[in-house]
Coordinates of C-alpha atoms and ligand atoms in Angstrom, one line a residue:
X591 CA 0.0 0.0 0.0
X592 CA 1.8 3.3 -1.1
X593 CA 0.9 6.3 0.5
X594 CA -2.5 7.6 -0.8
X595 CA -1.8 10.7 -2.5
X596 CA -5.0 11.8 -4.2
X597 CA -6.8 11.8 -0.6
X598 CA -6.6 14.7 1.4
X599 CA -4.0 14.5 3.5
X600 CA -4.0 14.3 7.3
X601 CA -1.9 14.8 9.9
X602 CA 0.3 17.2 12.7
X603 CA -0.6 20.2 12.5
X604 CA 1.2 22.1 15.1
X605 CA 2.9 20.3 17.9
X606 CA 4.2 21.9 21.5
X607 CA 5.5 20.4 24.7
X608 CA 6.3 21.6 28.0
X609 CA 8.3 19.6 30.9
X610 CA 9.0 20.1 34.6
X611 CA 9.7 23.1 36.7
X612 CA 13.0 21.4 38.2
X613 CA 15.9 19.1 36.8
X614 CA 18.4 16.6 38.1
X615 CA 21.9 16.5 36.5
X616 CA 23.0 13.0 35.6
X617 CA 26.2 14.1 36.9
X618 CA 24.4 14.7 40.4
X619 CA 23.0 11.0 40.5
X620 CA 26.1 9.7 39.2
X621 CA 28.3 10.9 42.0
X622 CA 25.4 9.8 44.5
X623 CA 25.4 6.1 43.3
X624 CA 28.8 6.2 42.9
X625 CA 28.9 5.0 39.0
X626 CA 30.9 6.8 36.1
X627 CA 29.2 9.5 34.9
X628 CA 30.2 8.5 31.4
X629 CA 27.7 5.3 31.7
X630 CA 24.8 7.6 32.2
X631 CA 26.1 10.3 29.5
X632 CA 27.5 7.7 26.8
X633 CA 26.5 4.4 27.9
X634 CA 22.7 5.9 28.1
X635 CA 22.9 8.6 26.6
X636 CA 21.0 10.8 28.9
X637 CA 22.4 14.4 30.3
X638 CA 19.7 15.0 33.2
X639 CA 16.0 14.2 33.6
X640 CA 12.7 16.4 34.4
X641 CA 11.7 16.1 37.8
X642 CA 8.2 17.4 38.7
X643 CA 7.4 20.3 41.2
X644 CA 5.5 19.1 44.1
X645 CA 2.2 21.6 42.1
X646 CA 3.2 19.9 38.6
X647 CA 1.9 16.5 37.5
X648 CA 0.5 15.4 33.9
X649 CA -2.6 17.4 33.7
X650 CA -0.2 20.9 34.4
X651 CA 2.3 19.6 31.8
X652 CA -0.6 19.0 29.2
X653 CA -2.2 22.0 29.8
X654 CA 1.2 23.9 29.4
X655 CA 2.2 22.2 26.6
X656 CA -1.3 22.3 24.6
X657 CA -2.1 26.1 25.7
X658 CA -0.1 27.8 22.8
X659 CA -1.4 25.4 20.3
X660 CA -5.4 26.9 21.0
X661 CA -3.6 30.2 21.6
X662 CA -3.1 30.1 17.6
X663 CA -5.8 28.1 16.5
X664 CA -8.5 28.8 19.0
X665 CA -10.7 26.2 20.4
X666 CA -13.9 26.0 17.9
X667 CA -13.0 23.3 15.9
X668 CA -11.5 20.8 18.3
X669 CA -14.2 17.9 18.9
X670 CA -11.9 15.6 20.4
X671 CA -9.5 15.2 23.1
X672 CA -7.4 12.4 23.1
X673 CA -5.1 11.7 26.5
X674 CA -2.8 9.5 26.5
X675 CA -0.8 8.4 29.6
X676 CA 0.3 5.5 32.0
X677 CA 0.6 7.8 34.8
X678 CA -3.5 8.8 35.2
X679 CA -4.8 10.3 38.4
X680 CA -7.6 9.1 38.6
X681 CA -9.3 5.3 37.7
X682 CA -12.7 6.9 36.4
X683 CA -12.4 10.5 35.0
X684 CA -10.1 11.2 31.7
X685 CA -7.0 13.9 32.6
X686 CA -8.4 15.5 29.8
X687 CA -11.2 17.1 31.0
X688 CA -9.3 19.0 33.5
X689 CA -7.8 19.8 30.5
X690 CA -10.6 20.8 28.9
X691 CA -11.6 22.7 31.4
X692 CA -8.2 25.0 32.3
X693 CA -8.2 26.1 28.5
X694 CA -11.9 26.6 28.4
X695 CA -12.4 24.1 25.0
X696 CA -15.7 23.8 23.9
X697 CA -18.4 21.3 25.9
X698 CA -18.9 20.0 22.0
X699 CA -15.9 18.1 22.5
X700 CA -15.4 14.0 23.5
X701 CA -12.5 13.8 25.6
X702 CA -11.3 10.1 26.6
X703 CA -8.3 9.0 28.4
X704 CA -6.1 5.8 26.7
X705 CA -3.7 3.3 28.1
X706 CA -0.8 1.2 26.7
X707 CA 2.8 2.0 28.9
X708 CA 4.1 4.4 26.2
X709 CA 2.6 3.3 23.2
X710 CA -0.8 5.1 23.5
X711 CA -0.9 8.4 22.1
X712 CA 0.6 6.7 18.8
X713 CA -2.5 4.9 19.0
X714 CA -4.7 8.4 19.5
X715 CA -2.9 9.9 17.0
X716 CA -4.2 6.9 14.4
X717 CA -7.6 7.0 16.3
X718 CA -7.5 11.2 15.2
X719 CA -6.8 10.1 11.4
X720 CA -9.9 8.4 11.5
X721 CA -12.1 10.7 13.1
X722 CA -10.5 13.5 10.6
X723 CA -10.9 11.4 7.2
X724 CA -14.6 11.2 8.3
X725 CA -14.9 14.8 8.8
X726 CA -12.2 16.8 7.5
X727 CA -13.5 19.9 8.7
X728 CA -13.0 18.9 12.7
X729 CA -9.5 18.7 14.8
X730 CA -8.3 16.4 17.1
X731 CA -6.0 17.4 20.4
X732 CA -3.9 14.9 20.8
X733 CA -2.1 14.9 24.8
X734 CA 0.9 12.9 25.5
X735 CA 1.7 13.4 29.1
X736 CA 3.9 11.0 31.9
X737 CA 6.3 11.1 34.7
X738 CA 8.9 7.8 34.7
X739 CA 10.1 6.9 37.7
X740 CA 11.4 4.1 39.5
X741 CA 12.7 3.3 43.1
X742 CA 15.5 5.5 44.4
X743 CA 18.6 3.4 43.9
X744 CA 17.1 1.5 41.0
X745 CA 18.6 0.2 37.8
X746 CA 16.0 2.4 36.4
X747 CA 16.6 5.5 38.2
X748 CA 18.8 7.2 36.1
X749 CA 16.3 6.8 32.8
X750 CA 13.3 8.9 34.9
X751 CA 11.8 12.1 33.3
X752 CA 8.8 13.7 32.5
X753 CA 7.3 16.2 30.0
X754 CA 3.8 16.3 27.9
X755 CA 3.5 16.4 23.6
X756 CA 0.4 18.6 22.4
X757 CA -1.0 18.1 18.8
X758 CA -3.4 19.2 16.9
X759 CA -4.3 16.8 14.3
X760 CA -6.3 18.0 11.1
X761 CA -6.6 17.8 7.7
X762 CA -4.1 19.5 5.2
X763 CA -1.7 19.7 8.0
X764 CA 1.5 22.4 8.6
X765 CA 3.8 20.4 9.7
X766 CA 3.4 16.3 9.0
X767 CA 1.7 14.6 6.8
X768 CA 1.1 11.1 8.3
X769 CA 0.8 7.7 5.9
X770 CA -1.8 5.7 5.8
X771 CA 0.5 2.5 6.1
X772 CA 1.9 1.5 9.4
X773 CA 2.8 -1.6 10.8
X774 CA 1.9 -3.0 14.2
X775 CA 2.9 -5.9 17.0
X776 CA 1.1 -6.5 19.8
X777 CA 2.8 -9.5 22.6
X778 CA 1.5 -9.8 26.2
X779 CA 5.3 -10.0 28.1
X780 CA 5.8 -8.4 31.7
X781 CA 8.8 -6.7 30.9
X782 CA 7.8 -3.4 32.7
X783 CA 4.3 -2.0 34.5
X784 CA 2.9 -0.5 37.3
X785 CA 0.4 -2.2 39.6
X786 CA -2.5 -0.2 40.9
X787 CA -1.0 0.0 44.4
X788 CA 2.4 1.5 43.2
X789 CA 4.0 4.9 42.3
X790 CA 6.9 3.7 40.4
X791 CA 7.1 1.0 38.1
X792 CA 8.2 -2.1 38.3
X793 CA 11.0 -3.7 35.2
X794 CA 12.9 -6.1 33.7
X795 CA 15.5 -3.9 32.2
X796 CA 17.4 -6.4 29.8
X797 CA 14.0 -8.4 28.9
X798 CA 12.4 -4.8 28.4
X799 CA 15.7 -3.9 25.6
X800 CA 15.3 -6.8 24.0
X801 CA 10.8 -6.6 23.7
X802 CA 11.8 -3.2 22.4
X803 CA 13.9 -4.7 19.6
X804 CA 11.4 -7.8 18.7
X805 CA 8.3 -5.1 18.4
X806 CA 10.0 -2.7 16.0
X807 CA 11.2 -5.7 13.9
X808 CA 8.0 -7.5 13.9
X809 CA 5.9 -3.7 13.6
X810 CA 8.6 -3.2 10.6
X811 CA 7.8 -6.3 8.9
X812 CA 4.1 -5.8 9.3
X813 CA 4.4 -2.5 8.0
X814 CA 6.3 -3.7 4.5
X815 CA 4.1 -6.9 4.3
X816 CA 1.4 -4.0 3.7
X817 CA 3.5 -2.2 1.4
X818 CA 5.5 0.6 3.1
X819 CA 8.3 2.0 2.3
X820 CA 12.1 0.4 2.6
X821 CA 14.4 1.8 5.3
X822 CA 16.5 3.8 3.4
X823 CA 13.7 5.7 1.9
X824 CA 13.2 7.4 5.1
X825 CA 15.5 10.9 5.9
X826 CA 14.9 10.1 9.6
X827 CA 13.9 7.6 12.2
X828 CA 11.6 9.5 15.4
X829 CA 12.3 6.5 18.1
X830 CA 10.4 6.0 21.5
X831 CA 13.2 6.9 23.8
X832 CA 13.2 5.4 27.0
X833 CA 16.7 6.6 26.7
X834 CA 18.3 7.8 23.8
X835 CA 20.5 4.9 23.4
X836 CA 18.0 2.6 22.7
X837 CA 17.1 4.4 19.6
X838 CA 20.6 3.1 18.5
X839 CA 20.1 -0.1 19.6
X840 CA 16.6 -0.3 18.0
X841 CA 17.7 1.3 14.4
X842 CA 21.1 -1.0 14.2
X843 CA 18.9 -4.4 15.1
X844 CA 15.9 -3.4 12.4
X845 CA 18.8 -2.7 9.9
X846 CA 20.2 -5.9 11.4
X847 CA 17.5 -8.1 11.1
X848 CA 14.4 -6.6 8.9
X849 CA 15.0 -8.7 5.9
X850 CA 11.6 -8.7 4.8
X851 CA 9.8 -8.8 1.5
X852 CA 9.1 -5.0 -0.2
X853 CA 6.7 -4.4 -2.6
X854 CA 7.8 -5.9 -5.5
X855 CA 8.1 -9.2 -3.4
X856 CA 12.1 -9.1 -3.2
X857 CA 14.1 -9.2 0.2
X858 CA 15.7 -6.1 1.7
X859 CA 15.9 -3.8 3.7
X860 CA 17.6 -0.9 1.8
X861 CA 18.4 -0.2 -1.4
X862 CA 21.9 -0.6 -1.5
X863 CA 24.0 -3.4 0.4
X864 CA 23.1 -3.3 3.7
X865 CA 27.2 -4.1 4.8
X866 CA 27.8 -0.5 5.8
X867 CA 24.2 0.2 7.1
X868 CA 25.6 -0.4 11.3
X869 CA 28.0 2.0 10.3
X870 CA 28.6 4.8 13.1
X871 CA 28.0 7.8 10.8
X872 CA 24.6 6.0 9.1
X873 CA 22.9 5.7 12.4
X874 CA 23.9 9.6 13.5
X875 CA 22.3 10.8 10.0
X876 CA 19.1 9.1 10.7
X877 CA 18.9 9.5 14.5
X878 CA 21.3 12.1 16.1
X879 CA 18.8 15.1 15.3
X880 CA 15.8 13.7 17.2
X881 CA 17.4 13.0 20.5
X882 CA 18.4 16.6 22.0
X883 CA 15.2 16.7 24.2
X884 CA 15.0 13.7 24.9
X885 CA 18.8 13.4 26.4
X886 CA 17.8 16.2 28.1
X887 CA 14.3 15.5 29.7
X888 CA 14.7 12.1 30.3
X889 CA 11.5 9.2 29.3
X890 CA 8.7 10.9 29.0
X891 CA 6.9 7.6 28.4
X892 CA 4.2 8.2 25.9
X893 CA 5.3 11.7 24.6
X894 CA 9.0 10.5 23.7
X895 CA 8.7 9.7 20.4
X896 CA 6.3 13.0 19.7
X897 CA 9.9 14.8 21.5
X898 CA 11.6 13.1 19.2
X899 CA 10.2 14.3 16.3
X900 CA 10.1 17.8 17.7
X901 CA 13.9 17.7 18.0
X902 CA 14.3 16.4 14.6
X903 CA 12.2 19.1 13.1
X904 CA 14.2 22.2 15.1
X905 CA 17.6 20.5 14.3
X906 CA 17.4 19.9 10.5
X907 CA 16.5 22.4 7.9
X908 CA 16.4 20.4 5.2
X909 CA 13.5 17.8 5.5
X910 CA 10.7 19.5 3.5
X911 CA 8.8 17.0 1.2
X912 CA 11.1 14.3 2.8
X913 CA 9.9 10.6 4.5
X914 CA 10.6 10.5 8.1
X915 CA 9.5 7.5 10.4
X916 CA 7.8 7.2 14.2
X917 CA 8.6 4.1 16.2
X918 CA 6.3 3.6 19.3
X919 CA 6.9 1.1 22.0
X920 CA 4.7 0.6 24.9
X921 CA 5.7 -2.5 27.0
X922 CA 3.6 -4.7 28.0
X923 CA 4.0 -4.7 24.7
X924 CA 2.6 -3.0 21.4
X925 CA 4.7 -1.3 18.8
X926 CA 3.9 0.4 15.4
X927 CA 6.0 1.9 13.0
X928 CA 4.5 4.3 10.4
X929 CA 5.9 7.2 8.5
X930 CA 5.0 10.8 7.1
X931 CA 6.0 13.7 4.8
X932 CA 7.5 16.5 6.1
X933 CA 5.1 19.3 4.5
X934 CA 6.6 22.1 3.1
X935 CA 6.9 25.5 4.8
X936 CA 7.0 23.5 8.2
X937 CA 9.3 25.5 9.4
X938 CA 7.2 28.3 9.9
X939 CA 5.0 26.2 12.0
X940 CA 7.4 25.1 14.6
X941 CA 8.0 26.4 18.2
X942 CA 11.9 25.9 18.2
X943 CA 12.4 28.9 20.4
X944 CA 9.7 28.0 23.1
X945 CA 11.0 24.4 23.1
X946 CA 14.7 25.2 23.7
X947 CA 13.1 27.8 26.3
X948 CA 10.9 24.6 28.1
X949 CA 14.2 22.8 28.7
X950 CA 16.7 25.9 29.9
X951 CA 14.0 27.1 32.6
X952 CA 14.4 24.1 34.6
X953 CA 16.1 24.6 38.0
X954 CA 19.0 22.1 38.7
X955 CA 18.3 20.8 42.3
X956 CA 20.8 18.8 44.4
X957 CA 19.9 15.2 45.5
X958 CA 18.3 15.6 48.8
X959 CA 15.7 17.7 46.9
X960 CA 15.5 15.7 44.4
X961 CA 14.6 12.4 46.6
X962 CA 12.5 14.9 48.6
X963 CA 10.1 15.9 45.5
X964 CA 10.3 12.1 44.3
X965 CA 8.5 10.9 47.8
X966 CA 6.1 14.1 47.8
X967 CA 5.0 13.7 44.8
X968 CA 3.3 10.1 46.0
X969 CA -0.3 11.6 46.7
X970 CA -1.0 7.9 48.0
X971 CA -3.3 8.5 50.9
X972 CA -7.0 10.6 50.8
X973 CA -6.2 13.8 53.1
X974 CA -7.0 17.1 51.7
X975 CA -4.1 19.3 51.4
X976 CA -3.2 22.5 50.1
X977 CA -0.2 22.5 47.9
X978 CA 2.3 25.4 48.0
X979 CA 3.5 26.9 45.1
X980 CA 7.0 26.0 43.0
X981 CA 6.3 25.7 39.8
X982 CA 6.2 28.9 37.6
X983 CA 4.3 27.0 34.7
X984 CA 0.6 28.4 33.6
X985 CA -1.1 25.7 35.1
X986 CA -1.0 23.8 39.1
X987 CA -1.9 21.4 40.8
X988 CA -3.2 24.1 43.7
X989 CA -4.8 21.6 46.3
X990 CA -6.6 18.0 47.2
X991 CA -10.3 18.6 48.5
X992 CA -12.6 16.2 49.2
X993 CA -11.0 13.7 46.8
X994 CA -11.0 16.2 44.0
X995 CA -8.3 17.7 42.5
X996 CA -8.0 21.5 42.4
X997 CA -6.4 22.8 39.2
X998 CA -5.6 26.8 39.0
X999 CA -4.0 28.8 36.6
X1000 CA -1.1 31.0 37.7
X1001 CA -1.5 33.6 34.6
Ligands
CAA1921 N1 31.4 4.5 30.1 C1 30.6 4.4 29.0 N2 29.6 3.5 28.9 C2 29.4 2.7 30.0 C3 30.2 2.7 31.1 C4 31.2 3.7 31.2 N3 32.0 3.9 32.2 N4 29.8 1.8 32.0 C5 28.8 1.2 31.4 N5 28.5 1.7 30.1 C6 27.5 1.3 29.2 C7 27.3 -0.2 29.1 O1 28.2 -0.9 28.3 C8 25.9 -0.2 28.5 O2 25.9 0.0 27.1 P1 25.5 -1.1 26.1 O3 24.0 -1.5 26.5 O4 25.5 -0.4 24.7 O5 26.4 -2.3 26.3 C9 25.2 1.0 29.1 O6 26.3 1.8 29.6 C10 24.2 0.7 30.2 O7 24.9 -0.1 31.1 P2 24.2 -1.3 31.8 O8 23.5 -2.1 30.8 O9 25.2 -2.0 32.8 O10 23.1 -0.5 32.7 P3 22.2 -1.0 33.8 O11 22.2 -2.4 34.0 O12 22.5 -0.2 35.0 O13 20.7 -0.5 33.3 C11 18.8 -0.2 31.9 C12 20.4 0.0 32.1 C13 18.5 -1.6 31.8 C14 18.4 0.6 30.7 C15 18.1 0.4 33.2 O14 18.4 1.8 33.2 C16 16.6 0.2 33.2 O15 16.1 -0.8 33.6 N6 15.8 1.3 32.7 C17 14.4 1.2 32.7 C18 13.9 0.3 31.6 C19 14.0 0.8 30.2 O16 14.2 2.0 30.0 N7 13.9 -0.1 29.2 C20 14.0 0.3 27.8 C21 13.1 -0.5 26.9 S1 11.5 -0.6 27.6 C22 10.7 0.8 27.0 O17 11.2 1.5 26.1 C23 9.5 1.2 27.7 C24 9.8 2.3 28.6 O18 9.8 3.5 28.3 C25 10.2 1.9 30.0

């Protein structure tokens, strides 16, 4: 199936994202659990991770991170909110309606909450298409918000983080047009989750590396069986990135491994021989470009990949008309790999300035602070509480009262 090109198309439209009020250098952790620093800046490829204020949690990150998007479009033509996140606050209602309700969207909107580890707002974002090729005339807000974290001391510590993806889907987008074709894999595998009764997750590191690997091979080789495109025909690869490493590890085992048949029903996986395709300087030209944020911020679960491609469009100029491809991994595990156009003029539609600004006003705390805010922030019992102010974001998390959770804007 090649990508349908007489339909209108559909896709991102404008995307923002916001993060934390405060930061922890990996430099900081490094000297606390007594590692190299160069495992956690090389070996993982992370610089520091998000850490939310004590105020801040995945409604305040959404609601940052989606209020400049209505700011230019306005509100009237959203019907559908679409949150996606594996750190919900609450088992009935959707984040999104607090959401909704912050940035004043119209009640003519269905706003719904969906679940999958990290996978799930790759899944919204397919669930928008629809909605959009049946009425091209409506948008879609698409919220990716989470906050990783795992027990002090963890193998997982040092790949925490947290930040929120905002996009508006629609048709005859600005920025991305998304394919029709994408391939999926779906595997029930405990290789990381969170039971109801816990903060932080629980994982399987290794097993977690290698699901990660299977599902983009197996969501690869779906996606060709139906006719995508071949590796190399893509300018740039937009991983999940739990951290940035594993977008390395992921991109040399697909070019590894995904041997599958193309189109014309011959084996490959690029055009040329694929000897040189492990090469060093082949995986920094497909990959380098969309991991800034994400070294910097840390997982941010189900927005990571939507980083990603933020950080690929602000760091190359030169991707207008050209394929890129979005790999989502959620374990547990489901994976899909699908790819877009980069529409033309996109780079009048970005927020390169406002992103660069999300990540530099982050305070750097020490790590008594830092293990402070990380036991704070476990609203596990049902007292009311009023919640003093930290974060200098638009949106807070003001106070717990009578169960319900009291939003306020600080603008
Ligand atoms: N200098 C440079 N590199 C060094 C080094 C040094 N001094 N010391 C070690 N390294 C390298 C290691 O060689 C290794 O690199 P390779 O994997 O390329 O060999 C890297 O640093 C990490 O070292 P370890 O494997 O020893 O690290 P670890 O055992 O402490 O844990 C981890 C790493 C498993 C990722 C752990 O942080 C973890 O469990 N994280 C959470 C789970 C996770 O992120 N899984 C990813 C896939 S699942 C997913 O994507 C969903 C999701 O979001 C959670």
């Amino acid at each position: 199936m090649t990508p349908n090109t007489t339909e209108r198309p559909i896709g991102i439209d404008d995307l923002s994202f916001s993060t934390t009020h405060y930061r922890l250098d990996q430099d900081v952790l490094a000297s606390r659990l007594g590692v190299d620093a160069a495992k956690l800046h090389t070996g993982l490829g992370q610089d520091a991770f998000s850490v939310p204020a004590t105020d801040e949690d995945i409604v305040t990150m959404a609601a940052t991170a989606a209020q400049p998007i209505i700011a230019r479009h306005g509100p009237e033509r959203i019907r559908t909110i679409l949150f996606a996140t594996e750190t919900g606050v609450d088992q009935s209602k959707a984040a999104g309606l607090y959401v909704h309700g912050l940035l004043g969207l119209p009640a003519t909107c269905r706003v719904v909450e969906l679940k999958q580890a990290c996978y799930s707002a790759t899944a919204a974002l397919q669930f928008a298409t629809a909605l959009i090729a049946r009425d091209p005339g409506q948008q879609v807000l698409v919220l990716a918000s989470d906050i990783a974290k795992y027990q002090l001391g963890s193998e997982g510590e040092p790949t925490q983080g947290a930040a929120a993806a905002a996009m508006l889907v629609t048709a005859d987008p600005a920025v991305l047009r998304i394919d029709p074709c994408s391939g999926v894999y779906s595997e029930d595998i405990s290789d990381f989750w969170r039971p109801n009764y816990r903060t932080e997750a629980v994982v399987d590191g290794k097993l977690s590396i290698d699901a990660y690997k299977r599902a983009t091979r197996e969501a690869f080789a779906d996606y060709q069986r139906r006719g995508g495109r071949y590796l190399d025909q893509f300018a740039a690869f937009c991983y999940h990135q739990p951290f940035t490493k594993m977008a390395y590890k992921a991109h040399r085992h697909l070019l590894e491994h995904a041997g599958t048949p193309g189109p014309d029903g011959d084996s490959r996986t690029t055009t040329d021989a694929s000897d040189s395709a492990t090469d060093a300087a082949d995986l920094d030209a497909a990959l380098a470009a969309t991991t800034h944020y994400n070294r910097a911020i840390g997982n941010s679960y189900t927005a990571s990949a939507y980083l990603a491609l933020a950080s690929l469009l602000d760091h190359r100029k030169d991707l207008a008309d050209q394929p890129i491809a979005v790999i989502s991994y959620g374990s547990g595990a489901v994976a899909e790999f699908f790819g877009g156009t980069v529409v033309p003029g996109y780079r009048d539609h970005l927020r390169t300035t406002a992103n660069a600004h999300a990540i530099a006003r982050r305070q750097p705390i020490d790590y008594q602070h830092y293990q402070r805010l990380h036991h704070e922030s476990d609203l596990t019992d049902d007292a009311d509480r009023k919640i003093e102010q930290q974060t200098t974001a638009p949106y807070r998390l003001a106070a717990i009262a009578d169960h319900q959770r009291i939003y306020e804007a600080t603008i």
